[in-house]
Structure formats: C-alpha cells, structure tokens
mmCIF file of C-alpha atoms and ligand atoms in Angstrom:
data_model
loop_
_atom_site.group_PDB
_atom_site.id
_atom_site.type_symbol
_atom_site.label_atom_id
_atom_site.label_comp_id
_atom_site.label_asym_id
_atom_site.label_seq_id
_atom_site.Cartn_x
_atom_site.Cartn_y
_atom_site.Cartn_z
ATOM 1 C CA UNK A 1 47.033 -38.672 27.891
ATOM 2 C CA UNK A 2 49.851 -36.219 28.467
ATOM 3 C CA UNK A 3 53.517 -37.077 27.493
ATOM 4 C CA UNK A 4 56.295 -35.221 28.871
ATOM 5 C CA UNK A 5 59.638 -35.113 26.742
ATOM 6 C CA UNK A 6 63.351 -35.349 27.848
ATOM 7 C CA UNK A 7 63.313 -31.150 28.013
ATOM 8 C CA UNK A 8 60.082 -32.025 30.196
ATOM 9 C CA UNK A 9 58.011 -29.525 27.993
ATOM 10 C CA UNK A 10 54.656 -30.794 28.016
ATOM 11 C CA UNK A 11 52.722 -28.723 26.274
ATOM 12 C CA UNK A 12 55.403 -28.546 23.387
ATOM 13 C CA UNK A 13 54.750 -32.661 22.900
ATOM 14 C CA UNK A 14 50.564 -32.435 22.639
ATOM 15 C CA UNK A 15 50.106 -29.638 20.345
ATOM 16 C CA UNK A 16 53.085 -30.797 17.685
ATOM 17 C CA UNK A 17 51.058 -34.760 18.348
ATOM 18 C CA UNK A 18 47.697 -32.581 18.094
ATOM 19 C CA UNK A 19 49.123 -30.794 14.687
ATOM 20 C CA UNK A 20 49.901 -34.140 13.163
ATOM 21 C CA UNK A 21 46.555 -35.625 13.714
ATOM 22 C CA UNK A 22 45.144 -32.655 12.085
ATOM 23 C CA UNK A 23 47.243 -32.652 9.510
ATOM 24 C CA UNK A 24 46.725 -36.056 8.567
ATOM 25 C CA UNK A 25 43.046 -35.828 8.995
ATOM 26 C CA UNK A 26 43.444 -32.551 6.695
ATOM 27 C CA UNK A 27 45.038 -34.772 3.724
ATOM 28 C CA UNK A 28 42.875 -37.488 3.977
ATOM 29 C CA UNK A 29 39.910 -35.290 3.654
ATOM 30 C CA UNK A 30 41.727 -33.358 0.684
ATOM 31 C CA UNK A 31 42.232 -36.631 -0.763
ATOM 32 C CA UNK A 32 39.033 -37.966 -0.194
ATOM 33 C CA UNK A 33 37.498 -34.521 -1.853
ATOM 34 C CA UNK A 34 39.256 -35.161 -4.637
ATOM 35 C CA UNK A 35 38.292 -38.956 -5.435
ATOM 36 C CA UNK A 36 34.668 -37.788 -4.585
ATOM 37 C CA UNK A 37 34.996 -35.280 -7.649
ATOM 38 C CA UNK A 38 36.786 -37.266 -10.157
ATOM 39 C CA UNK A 39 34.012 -40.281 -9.624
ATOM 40 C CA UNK A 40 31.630 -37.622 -10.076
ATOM 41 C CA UNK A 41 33.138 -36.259 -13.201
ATOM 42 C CA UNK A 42 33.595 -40.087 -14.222
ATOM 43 C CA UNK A 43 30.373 -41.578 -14.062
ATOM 44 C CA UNK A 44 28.440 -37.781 -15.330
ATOM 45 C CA UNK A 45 27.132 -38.623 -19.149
ATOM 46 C CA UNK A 46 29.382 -37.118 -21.758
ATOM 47 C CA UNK A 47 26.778 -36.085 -23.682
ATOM 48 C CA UNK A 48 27.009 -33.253 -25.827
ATOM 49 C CA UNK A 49 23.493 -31.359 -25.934
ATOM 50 C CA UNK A 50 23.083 -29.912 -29.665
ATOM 51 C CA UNK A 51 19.815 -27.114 -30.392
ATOM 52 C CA UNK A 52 16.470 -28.711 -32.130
ATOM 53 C CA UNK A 53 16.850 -29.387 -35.869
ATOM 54 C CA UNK A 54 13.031 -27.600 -35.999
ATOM 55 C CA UNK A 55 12.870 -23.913 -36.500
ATOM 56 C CA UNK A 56 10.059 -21.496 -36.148
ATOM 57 C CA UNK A 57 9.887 -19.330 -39.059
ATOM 58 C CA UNK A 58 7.444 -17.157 -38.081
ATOM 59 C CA UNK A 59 4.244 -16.031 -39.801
ATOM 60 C CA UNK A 60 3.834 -17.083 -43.297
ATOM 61 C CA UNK A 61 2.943 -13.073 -44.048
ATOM 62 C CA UNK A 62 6.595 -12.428 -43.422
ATOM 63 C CA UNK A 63 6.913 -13.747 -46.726
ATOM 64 C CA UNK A 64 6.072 -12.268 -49.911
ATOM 65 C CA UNK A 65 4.463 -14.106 -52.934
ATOM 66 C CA UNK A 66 7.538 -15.161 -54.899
ATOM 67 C CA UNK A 67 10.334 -14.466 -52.255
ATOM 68 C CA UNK A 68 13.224 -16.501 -51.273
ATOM 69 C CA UNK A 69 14.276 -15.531 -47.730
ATOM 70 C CA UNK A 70 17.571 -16.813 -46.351
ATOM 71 C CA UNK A 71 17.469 -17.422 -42.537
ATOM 72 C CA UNK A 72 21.514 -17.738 -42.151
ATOM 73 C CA UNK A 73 21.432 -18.524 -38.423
ATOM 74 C CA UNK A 74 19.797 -21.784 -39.304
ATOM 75 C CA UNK A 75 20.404 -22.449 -42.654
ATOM 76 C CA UNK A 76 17.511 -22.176 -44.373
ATOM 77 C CA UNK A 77 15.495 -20.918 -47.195
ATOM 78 C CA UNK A 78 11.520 -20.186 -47.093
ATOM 79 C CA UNK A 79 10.826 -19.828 -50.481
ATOM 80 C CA UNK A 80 7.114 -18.174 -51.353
ATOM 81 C CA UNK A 81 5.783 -19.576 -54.763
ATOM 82 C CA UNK A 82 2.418 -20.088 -56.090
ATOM 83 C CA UNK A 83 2.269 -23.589 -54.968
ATOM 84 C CA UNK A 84 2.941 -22.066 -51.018
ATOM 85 C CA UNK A 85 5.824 -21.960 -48.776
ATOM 86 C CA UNK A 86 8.708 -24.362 -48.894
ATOM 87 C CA UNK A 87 11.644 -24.669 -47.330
ATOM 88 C CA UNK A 88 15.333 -26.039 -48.866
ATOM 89 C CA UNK A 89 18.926 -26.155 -47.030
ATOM 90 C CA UNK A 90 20.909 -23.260 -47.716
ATOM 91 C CA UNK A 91 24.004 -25.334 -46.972
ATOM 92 C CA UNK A 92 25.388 -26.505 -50.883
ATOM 93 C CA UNK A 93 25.478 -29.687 -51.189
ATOM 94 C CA UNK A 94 29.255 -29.777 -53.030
ATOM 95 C CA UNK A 95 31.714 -29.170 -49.568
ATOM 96 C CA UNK A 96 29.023 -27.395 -47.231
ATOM 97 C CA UNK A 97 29.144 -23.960 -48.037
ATOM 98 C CA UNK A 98 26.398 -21.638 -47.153
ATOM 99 C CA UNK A 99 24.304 -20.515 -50.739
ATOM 100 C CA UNK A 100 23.103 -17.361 -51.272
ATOM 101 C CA UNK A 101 19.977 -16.290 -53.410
ATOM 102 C CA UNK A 102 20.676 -13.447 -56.293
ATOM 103 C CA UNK A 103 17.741 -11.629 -57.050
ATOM 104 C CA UNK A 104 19.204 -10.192 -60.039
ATOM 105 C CA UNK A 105 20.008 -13.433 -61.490
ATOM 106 C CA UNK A 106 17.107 -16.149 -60.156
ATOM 107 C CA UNK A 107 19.126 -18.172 -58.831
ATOM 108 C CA UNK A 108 21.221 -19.671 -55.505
ATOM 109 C CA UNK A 109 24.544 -19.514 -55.888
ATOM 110 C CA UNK A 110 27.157 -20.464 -53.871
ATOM 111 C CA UNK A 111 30.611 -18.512 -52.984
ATOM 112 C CA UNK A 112 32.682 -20.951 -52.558
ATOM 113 C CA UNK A 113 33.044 -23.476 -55.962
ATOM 114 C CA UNK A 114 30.383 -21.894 -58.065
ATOM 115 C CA UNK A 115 27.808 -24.111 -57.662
ATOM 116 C CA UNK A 116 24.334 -22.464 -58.792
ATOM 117 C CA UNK A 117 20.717 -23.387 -58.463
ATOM 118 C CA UNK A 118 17.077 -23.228 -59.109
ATOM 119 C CA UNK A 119 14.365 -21.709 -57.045
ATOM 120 C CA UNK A 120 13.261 -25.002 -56.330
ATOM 121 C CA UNK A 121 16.981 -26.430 -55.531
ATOM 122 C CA UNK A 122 17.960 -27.773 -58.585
ATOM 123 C CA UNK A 123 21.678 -27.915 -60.033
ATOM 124 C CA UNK A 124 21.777 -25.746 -62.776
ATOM 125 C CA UNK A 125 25.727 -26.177 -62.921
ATOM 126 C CA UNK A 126 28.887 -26.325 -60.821
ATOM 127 C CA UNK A 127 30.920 -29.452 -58.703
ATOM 128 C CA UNK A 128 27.363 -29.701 -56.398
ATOM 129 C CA UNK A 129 26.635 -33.343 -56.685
ATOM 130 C CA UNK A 130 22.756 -33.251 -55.455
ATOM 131 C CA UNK A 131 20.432 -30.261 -55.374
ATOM 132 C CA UNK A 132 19.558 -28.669 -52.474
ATOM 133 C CA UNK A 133 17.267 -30.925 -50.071
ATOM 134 C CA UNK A 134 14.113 -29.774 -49.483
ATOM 135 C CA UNK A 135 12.984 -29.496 -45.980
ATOM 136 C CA UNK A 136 9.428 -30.757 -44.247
ATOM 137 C CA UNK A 137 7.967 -27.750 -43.553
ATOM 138 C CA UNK A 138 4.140 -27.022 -41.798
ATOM 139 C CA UNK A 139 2.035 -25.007 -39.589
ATOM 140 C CA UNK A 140 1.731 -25.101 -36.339
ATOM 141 C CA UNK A 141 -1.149 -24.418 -33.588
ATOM 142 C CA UNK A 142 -0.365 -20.659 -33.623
ATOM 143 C CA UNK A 143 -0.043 -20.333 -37.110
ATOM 144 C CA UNK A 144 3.924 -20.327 -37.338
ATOM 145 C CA UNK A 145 5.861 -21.658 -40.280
ATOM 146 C CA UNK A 146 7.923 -24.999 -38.710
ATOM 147 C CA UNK A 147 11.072 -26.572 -40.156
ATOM 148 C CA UNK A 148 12.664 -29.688 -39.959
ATOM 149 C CA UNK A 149 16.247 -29.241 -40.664
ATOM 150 C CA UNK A 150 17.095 -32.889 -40.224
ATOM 151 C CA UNK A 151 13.971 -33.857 -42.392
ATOM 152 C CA UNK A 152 14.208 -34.146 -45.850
ATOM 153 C CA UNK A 153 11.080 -34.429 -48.511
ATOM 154 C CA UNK A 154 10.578 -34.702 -52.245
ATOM 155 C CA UNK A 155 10.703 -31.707 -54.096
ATOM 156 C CA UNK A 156 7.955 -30.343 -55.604
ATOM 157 C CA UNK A 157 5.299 -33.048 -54.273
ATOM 158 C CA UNK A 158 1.998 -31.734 -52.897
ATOM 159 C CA UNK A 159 2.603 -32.516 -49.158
ATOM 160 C CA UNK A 160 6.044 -30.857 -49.122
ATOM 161 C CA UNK A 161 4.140 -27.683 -49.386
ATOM 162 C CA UNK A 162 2.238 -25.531 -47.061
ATOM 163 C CA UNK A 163 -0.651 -23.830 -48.085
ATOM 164 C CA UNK A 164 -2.524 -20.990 -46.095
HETATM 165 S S1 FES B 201 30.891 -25.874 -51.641
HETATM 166 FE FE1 FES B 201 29.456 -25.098 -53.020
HETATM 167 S S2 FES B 201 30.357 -25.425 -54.922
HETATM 168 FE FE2 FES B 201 31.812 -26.187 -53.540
#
C-alpha cells in the first residue's frame, strides 16, 4: 500500500518506510550474527591441546658407547652405557632449570644453583632435592629409541634399559 504525505510526495514516504524496514531487518540480523558467535565461542571446549610426552629419539646408532646426548627441545638425555641406552630428564630437579652434561668433568651440572650430577642422575651436591628421574625408554617397530617424558622408572633396574 502506497501512502501519500501532506507535501503529497509519494514516493518520498515508501522508500524512507522501505529504508526503515531494512534497516531494522539489518540490526536484527547483525544482532542475531553476533549471539550466533558468542554461543558458539561459549559452548566450544576450552581445552588447551599440549604435544605428546613420547619422543622419538631416533636410531640407537646415533649414540655412541658411553655418550650422554642432550636433546634440549625436549628435555632429555639418552645416555649410552654398557648396560644400553637410558634416558633421564634434563630438567634439575631443584627450581626446573635445564642441566647440562660436561664432558670434561663427568658430570650434569646445572647453571642455575649449582646443582651437579652423576651419569646415572644422581646428586652428587647442590640445593637439588631428588636426582634426576629416569625416563621409560624402548624400541619401537622401526627400530627407533621412544621416550616417555611423563613416565618415570627406577634407576638402574634391568627393564629401565634398552638393549640392542
Ligand atoms: S635449579 Fe638447578 S640447582 Fe637450582
């Protein structure tokens, strides 16, 4: 229907009518838009996706006989002996510093507080309160060293090393 105003301008009266329907169809979609992506948002899990405490370590032949290799991306030591391969946390056990291994010396050491260590993670002396944890460590299918970070095992007992 067509409405003519006092002035008698017809056309004038429909299209401002015509831009207020569009404008309040405009808003409610806008609004609606924006309720659709805050529910979304709302009921999304807030979950916080973290990488897999296991690391592949490669081929036990990366390793020399009586080596202690640091992997400092994961925090990790593969450590050679004549038992085999095992793995301990490189992260000291004192305030979470990353250790280092000092060929000259022996020993793991850490930076921070002075901490120092066995081979075989013991505390030789320093604020550490534990040695380092040793970490389960095996083969798998295609012959790659495996680590658990989030695994811990005895030291020095015959399944927390890997023989090849
Ligand atoms: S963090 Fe290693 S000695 Fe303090």
């Amino acid at each position: 229907m067509i409405d003519e105003d006092k002035t008698g301008n017809v056309e004038d009266t429909v299209s401002r009518r015509h831009f207020f329907a569009k404008l309040g169809l405009g808003s409610l979609g806008i609004a609606a838009a924006g309720t659709a992506a805050f529910a979304y948002q709302f009921l999304e899990p807030n979950v916080l996706y973290e990488p897999s405490p296991v690391v592949n370590a490669g081929k036990p032949d990366r390793y020399p006989l009586d080596s202690v290799t640091l992997d400092v991306n994961s925090g990790i030591y593969i450590i050679h002996s004549q038992e085999g391969y095992f793995s301990l946390s490189a992260v000291c056990t004192h305030l979470g510093c990353l250790t280092a291994w000092k060929p000259e010396l022996g020993i793991i050491a850490c930076p921070c507080h002075g901490s120092r260590f066995k081979q075989d993670g013991e505390k030789i002396e320093g604020p550490a309160p534990r040695p380092l944890p040793w970490k389960r460590i095996w083969l798998n299918d295609d012959g790659d060293l495996l680590v658990d970070r989030s695994t811990d095992v005895p030291p020095l007992q015959r399944d927390s090393f890997v023989r090849v």
